[in-house]
PDB file of C-alpha atoms and ligand atoms in Angstrom:
ATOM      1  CA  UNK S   1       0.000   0.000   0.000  1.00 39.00           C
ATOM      2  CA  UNK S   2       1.591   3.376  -1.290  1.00 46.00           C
ATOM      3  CA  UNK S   3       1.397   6.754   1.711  1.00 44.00           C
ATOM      4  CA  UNK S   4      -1.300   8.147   0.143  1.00 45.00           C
ATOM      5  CA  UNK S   5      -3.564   5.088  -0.010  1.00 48.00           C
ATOM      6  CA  UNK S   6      -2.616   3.967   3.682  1.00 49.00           C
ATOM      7  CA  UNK S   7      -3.423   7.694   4.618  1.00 45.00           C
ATOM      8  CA  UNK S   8      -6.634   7.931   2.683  1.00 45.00           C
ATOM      9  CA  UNK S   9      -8.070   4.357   4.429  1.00 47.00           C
ATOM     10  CA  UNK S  10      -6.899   5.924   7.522  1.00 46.00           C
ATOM     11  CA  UNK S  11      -9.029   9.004   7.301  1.00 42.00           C
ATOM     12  CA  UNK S  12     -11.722   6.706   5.957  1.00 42.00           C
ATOM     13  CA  UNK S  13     -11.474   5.207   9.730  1.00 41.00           C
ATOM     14  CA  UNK S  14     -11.040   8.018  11.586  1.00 39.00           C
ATOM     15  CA  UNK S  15     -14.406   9.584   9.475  1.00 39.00           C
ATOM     16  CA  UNK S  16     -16.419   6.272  10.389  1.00 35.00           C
ATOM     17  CA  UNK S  17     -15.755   6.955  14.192  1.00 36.00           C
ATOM     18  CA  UNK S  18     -17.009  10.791  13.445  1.00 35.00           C
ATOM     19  CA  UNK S  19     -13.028  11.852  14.305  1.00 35.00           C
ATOM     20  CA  UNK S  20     -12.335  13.484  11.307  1.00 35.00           C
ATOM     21  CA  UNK S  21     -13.640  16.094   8.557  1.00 33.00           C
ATOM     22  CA  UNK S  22     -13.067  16.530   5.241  1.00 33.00           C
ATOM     23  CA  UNK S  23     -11.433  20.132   5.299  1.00 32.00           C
ATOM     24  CA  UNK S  24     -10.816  21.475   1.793  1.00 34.00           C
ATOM     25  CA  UNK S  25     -12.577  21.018  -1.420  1.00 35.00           C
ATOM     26  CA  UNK S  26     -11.507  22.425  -4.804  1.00 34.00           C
ATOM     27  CA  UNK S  27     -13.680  23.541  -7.626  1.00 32.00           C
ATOM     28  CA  UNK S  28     -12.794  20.264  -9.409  1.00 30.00           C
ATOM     29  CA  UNK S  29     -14.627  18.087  -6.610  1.00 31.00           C
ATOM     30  CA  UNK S  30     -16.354  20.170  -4.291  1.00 33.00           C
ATOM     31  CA  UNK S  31     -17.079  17.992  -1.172  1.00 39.00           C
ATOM     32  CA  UNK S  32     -19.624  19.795   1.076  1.00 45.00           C
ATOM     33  CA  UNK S  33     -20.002  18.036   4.573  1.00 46.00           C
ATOM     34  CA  UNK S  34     -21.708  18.622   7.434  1.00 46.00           C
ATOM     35  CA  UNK S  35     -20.309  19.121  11.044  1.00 46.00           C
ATOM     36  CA  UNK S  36     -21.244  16.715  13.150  1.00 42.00           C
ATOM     37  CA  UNK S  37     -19.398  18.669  15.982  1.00 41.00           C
ATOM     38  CA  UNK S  38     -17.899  21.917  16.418  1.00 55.00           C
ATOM     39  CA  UNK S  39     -14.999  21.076  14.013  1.00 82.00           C
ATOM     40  CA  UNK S  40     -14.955  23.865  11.284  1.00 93.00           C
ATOM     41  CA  UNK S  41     -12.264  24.035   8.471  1.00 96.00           C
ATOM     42  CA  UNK S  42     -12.262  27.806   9.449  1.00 98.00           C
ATOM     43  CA  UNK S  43     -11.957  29.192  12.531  1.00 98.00           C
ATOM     44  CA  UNK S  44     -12.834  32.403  10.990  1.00 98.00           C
ATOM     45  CA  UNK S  45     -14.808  33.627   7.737  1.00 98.00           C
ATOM     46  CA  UNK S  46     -14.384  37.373   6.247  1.00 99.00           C
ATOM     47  CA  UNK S  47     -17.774  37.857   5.012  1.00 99.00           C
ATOM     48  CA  UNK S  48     -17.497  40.412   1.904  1.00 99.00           C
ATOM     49  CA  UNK S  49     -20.734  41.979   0.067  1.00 99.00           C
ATOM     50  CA  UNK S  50     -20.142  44.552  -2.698  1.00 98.00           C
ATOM     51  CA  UNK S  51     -22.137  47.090  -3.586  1.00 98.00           C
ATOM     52  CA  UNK S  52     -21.463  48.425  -7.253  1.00 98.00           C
ATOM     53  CA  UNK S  53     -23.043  50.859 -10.306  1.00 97.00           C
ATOM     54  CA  UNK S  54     -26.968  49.905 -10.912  1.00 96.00           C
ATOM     55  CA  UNK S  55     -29.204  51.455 -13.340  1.00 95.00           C
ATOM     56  CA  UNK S  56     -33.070  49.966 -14.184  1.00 93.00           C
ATOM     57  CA  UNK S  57     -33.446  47.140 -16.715  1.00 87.00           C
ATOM     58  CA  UNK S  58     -34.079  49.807 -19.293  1.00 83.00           C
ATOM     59  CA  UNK S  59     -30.931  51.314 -18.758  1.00 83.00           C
ATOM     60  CA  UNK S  60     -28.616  49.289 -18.231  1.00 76.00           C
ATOM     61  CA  UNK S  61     -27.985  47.477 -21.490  1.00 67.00           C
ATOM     62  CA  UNK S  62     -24.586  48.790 -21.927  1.00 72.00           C
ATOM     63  CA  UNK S  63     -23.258  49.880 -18.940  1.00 81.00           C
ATOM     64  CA  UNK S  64     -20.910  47.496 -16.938  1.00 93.00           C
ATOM     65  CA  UNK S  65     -20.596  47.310 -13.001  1.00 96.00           C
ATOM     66  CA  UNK S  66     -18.136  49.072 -10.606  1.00 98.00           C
ATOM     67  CA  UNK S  67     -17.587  48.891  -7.558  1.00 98.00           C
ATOM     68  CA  UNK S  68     -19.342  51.574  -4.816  1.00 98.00           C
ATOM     69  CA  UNK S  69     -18.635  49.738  -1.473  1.00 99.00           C
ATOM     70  CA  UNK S  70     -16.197  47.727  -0.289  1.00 99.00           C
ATOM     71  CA  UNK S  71     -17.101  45.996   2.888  1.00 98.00           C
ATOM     72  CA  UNK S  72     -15.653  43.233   4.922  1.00 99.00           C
ATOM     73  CA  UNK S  73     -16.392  41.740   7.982  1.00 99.00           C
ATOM     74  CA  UNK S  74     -14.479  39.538  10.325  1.00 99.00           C
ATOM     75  CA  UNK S  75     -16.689  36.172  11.871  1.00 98.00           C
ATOM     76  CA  UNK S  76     -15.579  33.981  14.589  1.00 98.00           C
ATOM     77  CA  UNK S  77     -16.684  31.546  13.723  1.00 98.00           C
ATOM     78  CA  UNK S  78     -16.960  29.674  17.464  1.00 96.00           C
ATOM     79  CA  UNK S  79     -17.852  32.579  19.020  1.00 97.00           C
ATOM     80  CA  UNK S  80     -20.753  33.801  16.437  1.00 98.00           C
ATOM     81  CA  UNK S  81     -19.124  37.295  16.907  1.00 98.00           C
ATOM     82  CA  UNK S  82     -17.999  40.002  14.057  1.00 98.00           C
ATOM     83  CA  UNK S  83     -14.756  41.432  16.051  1.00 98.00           C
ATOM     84  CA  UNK S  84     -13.680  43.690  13.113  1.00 98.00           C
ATOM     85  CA  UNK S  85     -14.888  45.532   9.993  1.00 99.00           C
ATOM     86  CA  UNK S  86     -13.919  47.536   6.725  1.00 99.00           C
ATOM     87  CA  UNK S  87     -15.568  49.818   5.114  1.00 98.00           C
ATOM     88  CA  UNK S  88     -14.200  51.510   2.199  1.00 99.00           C
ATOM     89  CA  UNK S  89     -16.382  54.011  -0.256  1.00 99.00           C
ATOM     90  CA  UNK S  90     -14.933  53.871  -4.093  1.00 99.00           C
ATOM     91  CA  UNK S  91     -15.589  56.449  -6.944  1.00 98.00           C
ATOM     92  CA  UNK S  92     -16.828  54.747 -10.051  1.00 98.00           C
ATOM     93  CA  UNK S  93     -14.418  56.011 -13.136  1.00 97.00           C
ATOM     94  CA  UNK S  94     -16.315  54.916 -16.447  1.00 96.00           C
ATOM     95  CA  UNK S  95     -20.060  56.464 -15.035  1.00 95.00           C
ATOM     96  CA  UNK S  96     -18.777  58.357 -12.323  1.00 97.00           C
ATOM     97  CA  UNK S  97     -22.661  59.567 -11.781  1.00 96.00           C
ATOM     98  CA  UNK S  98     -24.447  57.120  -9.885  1.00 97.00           C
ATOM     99  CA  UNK S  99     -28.540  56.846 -11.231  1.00 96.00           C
ATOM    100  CA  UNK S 100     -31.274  57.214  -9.130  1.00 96.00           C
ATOM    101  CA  UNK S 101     -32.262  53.393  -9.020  1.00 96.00           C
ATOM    102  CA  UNK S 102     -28.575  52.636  -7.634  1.00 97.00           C
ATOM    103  CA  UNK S 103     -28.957  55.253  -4.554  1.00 98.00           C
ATOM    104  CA  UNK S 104     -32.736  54.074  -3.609  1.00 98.00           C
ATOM    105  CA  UNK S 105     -31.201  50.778  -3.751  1.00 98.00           C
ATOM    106  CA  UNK S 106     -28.330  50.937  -1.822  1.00 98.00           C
ATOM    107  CA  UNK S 107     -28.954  54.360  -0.135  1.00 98.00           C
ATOM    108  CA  UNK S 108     -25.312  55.201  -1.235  1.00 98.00           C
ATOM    109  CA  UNK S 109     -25.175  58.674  -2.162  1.00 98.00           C
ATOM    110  CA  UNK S 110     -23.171  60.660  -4.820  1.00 98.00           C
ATOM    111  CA  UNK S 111     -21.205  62.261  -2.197  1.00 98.00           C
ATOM    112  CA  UNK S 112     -19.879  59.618  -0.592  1.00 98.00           C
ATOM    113  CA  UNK S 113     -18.590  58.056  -3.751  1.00 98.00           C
ATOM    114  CA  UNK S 114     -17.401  61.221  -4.736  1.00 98.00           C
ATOM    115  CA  UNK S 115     -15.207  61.055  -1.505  1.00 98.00           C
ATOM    116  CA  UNK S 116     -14.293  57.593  -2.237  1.00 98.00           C
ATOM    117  CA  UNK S 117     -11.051  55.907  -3.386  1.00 98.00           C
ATOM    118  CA  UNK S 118     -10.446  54.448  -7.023  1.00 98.00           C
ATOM    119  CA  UNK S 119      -9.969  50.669  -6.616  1.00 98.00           C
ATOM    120  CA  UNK S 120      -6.627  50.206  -6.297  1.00 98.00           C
ATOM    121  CA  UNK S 121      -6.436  52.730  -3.516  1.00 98.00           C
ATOM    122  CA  UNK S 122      -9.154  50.640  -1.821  1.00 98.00           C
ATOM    123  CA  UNK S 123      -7.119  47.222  -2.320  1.00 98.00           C
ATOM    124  CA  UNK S 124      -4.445  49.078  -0.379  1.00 98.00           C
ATOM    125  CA  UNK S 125      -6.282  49.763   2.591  1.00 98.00           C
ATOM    126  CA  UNK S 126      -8.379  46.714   2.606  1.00 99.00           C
ATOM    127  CA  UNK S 127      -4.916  45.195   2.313  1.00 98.00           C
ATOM    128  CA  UNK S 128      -3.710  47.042   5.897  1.00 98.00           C
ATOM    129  CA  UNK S 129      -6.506  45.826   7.463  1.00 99.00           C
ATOM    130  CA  UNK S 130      -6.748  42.176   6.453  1.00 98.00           C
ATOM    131  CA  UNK S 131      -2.674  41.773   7.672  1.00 98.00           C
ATOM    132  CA  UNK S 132      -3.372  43.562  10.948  1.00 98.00           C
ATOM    133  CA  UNK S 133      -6.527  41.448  11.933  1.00 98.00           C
ATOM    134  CA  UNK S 134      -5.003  37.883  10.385  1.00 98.00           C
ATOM    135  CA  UNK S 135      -1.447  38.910  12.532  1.00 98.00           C
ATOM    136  CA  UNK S 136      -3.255  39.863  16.083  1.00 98.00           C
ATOM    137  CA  UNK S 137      -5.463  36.520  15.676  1.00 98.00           C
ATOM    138  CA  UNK S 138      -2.822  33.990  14.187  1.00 98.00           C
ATOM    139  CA  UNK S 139      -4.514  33.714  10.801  1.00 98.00           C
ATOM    140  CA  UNK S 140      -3.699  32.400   7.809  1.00 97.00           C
ATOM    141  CA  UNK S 141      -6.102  31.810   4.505  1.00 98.00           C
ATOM    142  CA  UNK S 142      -5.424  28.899   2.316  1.00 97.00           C
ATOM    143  CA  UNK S 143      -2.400  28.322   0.562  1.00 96.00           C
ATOM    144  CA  UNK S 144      -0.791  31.098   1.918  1.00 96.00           C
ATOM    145  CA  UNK S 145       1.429  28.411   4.296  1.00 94.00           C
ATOM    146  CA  UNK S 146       3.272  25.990   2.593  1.00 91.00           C
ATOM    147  CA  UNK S 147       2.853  23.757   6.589  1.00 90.00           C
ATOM    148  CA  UNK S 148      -1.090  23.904   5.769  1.00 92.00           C
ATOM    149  CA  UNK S 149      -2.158  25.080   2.684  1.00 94.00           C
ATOM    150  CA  UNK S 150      -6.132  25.078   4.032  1.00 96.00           C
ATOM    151  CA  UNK S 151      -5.624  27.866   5.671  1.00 97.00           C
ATOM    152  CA  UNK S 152      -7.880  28.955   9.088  1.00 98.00           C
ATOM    153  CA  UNK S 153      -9.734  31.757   7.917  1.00 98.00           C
ATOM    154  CA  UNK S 154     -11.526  32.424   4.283  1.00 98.00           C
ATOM    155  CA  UNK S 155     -13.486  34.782   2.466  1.00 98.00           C
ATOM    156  CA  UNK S 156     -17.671  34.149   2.077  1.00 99.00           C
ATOM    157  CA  UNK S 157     -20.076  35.452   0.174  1.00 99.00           C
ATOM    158  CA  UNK S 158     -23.428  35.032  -0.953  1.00 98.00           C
ATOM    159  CA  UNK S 159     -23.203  33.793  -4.247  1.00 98.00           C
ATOM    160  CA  UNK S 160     -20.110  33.678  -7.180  1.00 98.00           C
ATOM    161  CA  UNK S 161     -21.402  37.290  -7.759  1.00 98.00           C
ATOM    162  CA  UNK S 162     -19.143  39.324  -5.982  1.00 98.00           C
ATOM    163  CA  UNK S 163     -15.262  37.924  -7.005  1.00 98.00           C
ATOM    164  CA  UNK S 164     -16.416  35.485  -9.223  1.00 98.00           C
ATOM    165  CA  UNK S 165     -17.971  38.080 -11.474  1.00 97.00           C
ATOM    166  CA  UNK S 166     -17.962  41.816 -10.317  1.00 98.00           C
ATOM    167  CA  UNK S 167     -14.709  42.511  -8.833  1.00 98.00           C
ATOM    168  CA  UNK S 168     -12.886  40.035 -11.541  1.00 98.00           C
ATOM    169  CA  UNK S 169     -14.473  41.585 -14.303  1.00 97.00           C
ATOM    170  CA  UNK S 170     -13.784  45.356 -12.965  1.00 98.00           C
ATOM    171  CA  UNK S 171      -9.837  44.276 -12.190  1.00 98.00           C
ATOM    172  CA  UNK S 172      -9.976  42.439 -15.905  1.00 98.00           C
ATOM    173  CA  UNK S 173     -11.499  45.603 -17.976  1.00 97.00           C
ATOM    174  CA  UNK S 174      -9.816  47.862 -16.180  1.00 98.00           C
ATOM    175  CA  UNK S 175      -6.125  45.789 -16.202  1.00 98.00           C
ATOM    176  CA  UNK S 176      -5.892  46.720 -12.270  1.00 98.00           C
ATOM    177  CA  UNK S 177      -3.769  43.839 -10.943  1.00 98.00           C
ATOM    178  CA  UNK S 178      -6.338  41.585  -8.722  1.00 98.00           C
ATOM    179  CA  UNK S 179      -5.343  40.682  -4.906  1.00 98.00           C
ATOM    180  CA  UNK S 180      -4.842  36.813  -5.478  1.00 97.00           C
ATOM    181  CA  UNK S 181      -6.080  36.397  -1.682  1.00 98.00           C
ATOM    182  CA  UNK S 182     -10.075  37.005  -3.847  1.00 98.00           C
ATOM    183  CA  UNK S 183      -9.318  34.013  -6.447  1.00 98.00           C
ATOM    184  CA  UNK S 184     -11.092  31.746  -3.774  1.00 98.00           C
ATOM    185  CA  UNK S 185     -14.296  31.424  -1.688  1.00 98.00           C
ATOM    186  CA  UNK S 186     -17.147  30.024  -0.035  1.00 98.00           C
ATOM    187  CA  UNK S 187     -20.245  30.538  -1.876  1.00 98.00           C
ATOM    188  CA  UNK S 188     -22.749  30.859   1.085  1.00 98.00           C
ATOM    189  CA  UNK S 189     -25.662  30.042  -1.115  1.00 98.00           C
ATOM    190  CA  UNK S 190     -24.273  26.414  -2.351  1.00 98.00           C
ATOM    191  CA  UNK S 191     -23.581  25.190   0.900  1.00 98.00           C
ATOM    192  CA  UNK S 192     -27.627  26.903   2.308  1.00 98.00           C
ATOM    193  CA  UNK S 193     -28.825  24.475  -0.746  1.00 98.00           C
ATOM    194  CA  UNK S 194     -26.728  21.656   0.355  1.00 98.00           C
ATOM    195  CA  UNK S 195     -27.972  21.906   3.881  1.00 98.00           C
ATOM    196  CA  UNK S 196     -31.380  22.953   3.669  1.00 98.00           C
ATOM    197  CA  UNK S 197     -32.054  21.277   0.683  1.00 98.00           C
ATOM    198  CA  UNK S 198     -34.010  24.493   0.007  1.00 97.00           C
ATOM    199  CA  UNK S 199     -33.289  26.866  -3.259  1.00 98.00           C
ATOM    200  CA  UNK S 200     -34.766  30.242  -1.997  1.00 98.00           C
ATOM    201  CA  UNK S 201     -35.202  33.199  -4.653  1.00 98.00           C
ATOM    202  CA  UNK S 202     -32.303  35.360  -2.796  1.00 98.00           C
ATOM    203  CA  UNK S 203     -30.696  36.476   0.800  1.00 98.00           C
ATOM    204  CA  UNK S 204     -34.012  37.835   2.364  1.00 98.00           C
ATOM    205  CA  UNK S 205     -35.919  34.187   1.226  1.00 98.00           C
ATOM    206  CA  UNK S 206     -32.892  32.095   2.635  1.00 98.00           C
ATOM    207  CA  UNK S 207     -33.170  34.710   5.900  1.00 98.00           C
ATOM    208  CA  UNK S 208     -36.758  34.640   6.114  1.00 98.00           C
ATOM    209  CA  UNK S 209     -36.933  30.752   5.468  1.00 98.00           C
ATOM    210  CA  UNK S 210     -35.229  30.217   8.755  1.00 98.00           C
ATOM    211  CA  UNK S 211     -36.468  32.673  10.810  1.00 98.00           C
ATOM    212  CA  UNK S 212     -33.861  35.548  10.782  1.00 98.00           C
ATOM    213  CA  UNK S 213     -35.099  39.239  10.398  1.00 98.00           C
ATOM    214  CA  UNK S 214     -32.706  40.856   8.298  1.00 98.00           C
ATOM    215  CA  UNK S 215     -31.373  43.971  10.680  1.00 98.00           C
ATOM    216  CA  UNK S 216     -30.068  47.557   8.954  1.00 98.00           C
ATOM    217  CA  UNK S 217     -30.974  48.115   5.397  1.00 98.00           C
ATOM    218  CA  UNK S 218     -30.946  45.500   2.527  1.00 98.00           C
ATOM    219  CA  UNK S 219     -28.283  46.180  -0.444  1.00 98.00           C
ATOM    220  CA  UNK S 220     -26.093  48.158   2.071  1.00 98.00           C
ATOM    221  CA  UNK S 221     -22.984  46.637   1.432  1.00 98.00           C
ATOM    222  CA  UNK S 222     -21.716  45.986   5.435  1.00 98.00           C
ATOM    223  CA  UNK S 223     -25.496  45.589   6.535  1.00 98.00           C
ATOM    224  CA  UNK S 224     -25.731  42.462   3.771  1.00 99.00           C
ATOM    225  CA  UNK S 225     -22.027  41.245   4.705  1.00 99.00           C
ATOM    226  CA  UNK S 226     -22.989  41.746   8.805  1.00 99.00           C
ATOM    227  CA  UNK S 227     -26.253  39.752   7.904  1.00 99.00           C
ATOM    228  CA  UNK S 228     -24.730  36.870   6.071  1.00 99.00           C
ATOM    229  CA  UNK S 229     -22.444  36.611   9.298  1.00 99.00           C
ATOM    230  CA  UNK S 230     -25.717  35.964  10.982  1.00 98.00           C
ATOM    231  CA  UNK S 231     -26.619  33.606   8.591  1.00 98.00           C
ATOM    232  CA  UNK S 232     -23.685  31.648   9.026  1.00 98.00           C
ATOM    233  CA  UNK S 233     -23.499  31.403  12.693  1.00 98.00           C
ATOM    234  CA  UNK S 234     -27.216  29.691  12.264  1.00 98.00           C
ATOM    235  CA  UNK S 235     -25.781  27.417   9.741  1.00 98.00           C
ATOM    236  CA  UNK S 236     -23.097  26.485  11.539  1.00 98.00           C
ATOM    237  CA  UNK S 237     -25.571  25.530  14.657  1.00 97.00           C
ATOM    238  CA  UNK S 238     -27.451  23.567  11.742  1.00 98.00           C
ATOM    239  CA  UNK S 239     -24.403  21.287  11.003  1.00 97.00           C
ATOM    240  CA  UNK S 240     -22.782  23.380   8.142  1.00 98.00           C
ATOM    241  CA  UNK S 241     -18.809  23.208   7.334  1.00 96.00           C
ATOM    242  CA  UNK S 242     -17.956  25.653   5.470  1.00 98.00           C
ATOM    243  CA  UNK S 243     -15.741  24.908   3.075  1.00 98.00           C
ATOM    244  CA  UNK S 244     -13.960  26.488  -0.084  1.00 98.00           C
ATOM    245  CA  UNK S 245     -16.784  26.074  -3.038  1.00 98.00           C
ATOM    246  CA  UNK S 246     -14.800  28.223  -5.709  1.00 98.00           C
ATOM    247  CA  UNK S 247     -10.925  28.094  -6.883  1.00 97.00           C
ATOM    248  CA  UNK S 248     -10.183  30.305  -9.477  1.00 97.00           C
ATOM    249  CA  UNK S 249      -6.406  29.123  -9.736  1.00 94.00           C
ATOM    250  CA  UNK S 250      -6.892  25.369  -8.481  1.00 91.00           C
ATOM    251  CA  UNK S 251      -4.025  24.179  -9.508  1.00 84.00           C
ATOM    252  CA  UNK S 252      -2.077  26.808  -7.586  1.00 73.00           C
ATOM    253  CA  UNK S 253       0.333  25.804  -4.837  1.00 69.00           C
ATOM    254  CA  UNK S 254       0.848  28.767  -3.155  1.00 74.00           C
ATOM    255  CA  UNK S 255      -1.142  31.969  -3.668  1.00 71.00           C
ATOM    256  CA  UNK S 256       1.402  34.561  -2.318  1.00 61.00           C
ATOM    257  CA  UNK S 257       1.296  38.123  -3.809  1.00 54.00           C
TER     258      UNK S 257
HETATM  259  P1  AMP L 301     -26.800  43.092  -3.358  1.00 80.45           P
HETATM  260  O1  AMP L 301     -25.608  42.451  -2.715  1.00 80.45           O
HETATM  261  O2  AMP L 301     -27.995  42.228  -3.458  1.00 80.45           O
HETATM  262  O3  AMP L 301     -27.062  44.345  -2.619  1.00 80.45           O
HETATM  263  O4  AMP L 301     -26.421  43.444  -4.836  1.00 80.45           O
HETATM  264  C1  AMP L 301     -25.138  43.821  -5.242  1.00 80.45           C
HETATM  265  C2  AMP L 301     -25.214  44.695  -6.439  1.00 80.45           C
HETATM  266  O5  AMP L 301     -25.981  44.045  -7.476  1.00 80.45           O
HETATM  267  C3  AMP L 301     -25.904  46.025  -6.242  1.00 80.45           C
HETATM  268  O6  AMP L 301     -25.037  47.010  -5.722  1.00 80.45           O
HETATM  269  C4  AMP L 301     -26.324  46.352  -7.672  1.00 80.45           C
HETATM  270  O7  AMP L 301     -25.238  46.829  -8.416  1.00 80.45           O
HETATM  271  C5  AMP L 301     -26.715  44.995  -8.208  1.00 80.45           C
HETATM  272  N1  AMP L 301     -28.178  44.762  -8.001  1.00 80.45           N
HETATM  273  C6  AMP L 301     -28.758  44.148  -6.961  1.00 80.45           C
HETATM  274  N2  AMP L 301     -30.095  44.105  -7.108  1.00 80.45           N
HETATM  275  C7  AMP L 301     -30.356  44.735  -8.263  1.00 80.45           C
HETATM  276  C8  AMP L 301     -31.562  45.030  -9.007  1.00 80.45           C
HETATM  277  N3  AMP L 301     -32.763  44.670  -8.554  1.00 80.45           N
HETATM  278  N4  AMP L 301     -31.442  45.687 -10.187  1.00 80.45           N
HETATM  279  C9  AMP L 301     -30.237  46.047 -10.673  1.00 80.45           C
HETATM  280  N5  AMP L 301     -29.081  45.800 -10.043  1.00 80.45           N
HETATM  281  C10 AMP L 301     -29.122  45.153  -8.855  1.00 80.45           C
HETATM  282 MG1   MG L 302     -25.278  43.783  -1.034  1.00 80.45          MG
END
C-alpha cells in the first residue's frame, strides 16, 4: 500500500468513528459536509458583500458594473461574533454619476462616492486591514502556508457574484492587478442548498426561510455582509462546514502576492 492510499483508508477510519472532517474542497470536486461537531475548516470567515453601479433594466444594457462599497467583515466563527470591519467608499471612473435606481437601492449617495477611493487605492487599505486582523489573531487563509495550505480563515459570500464576477471583471477591464487572496471562496448560497435542501429566490428568502429578520438596510454593502455573518453562525448551529466552493487558480500551490 503506497502513503497516500494507507493515509486515505486511515481518514476513511477516523471519518467512520465521526473523528475526522473533510477540510478542503476544490472547484474540481467540491465535497460539502456537514459538522457533526464543532470542528470547522475555518476558525474564521471574512464575510465580503459589494455594492457596485446599478441602473433599471431599461438602462442598463450597456453599462458594466463598478464597484461603490467595499465591505468586509471579520466572523468567529466559534464565538458567532464580528470582532472587526472595513468599510471603504470607491468612486466609479467609467459612469462616475451614480442613477437614481442605484442610490434608492443601496442608499449610497453621490457624495460619498465622490469622496471615495479608485480601486486600487481601496485594495491598499483593505490590504492594511486584512494583515493587521489575520497577525493579532494567528490567521492564515489557504495556501498562503506551505505547513497547511487550508488555511484557518476564508473569504464568504453570498453567491459567485461578488469575485467570481464583479470585482474580476472590474480588475480584468480595467487591467488593475487583482489581490490573489479574492481568487477563492465560499459561496454561502451552495452550501444553504446543500444543507437545507431548500433553493430560496435570494438572501431575504434564505433569511426569512429560517427565521432571521434581516437587521439595517438590505443592499447596504456591510449591513448584507454583517447579515450573512448571521446567517452563518445559524448554519453552523445547523451542522454546516464551510468549506472552499470556488478556486479560481486550483491548480495553484501557493497563492502569495
Ligand atoms: P446586493 O448584494 O444584493 O445588494 O447586490 C449587489 C449589487 O448588485 C448592487 O449594488 C447592484 O449593483 C446589483 N443589483 C442588486 N439588485 C439589483 C436590481 N434589482 N437591479 C439592478 N441591479 C441590482
Ligand atoms: Mg449587497
Amino acid at each position: 500500500m503506497n502513503s497516500r492510499n494507507s493515509r486515505d483508508s486511515l481518514l476513511d477510519f477516523a471519518r467512520l468513528l465521526n473523528a475526522v472532517e473533510t477540510v478542503y474542497a476544490n472547484s474540481a470536486s467540491c465535497r460539502l459536509q456537514t459538522a457533526r461537531h464543532s470542528t470547522q475548516t475555518f476558525r474564521y470567515i471574512i464575510v465580503m458583500d459589494l455594492e457596485a453601479t446599478c441602473w433599471t433594466k431599461e438602462t442598463q444594457k450597456w453599462k458594466t458594473h463598478e464597484i461603490i462599497e467595499f465591505p468586509a467583515v471579520l466572523l468567529n466563527l466559534s464565538s458567532g461574533q464580528i470582532e472587526s470591519e472595513f468599510q471603504q467608499y470607491v468612486m466609479p471612473i467609467e459612469n462616475p454619476r451614480l442613477s437614481e435606481f442605484c442610490t434608492e437601492l443601496t442608499g449610497i449617495r453621490q457624495q460619498q462616492v465622490d469622496a471615495g477611493v479608485p480601486l486600487p487605492t481601496c485594495f491598499i487599505l483593505f490590504n492594511k486591514w486584512l494583515n493587521k486582523v489575520l497577525l493579532e489573531r494567528k490567521l492564515y487563509l489557504p495556501k498562503t502556508e506551505l505547513r497547511d495550505k487550508t488555511g484557518n480563515v476564508a473569504f464568504a459570500t453570498w453567491t459567485d457574484w461578488d469575485l467570481g464576477s464583479c470585482l474580476s471583471k472590474e480588475c480584468t477591464r480595467k487591467r488593475i492587478p487583482k489581490p490573489s487572496c479574492f481568487d477563492l471562496w465560499i459561496d454561502v448560497r451552495t452550501i444553504y442548498r446543500q444543507l437545507y435542501q431548500r433553493r430560496p429566490a435570494n438572501f431575504g428568502e434564505a433569511l426569512e426561510s429560517l427565521g432571521i429578520r434581516f437587521e439595517g438596510r438590505p443592499h447596504s454593502g456591510l449591513h448584507d455582509a454583517r447579515n450573512i455573518a448571521r446567517l452563518m453562525t445559524r448554519m453552523c448551529k445547523d451542522g454546516a462546514n464551510f468549506v472552499i466552493t470556488k478556486d479560481l487558480k486550483p491548480f495553484d500551490v501557493l497563492n502569495k502576492k
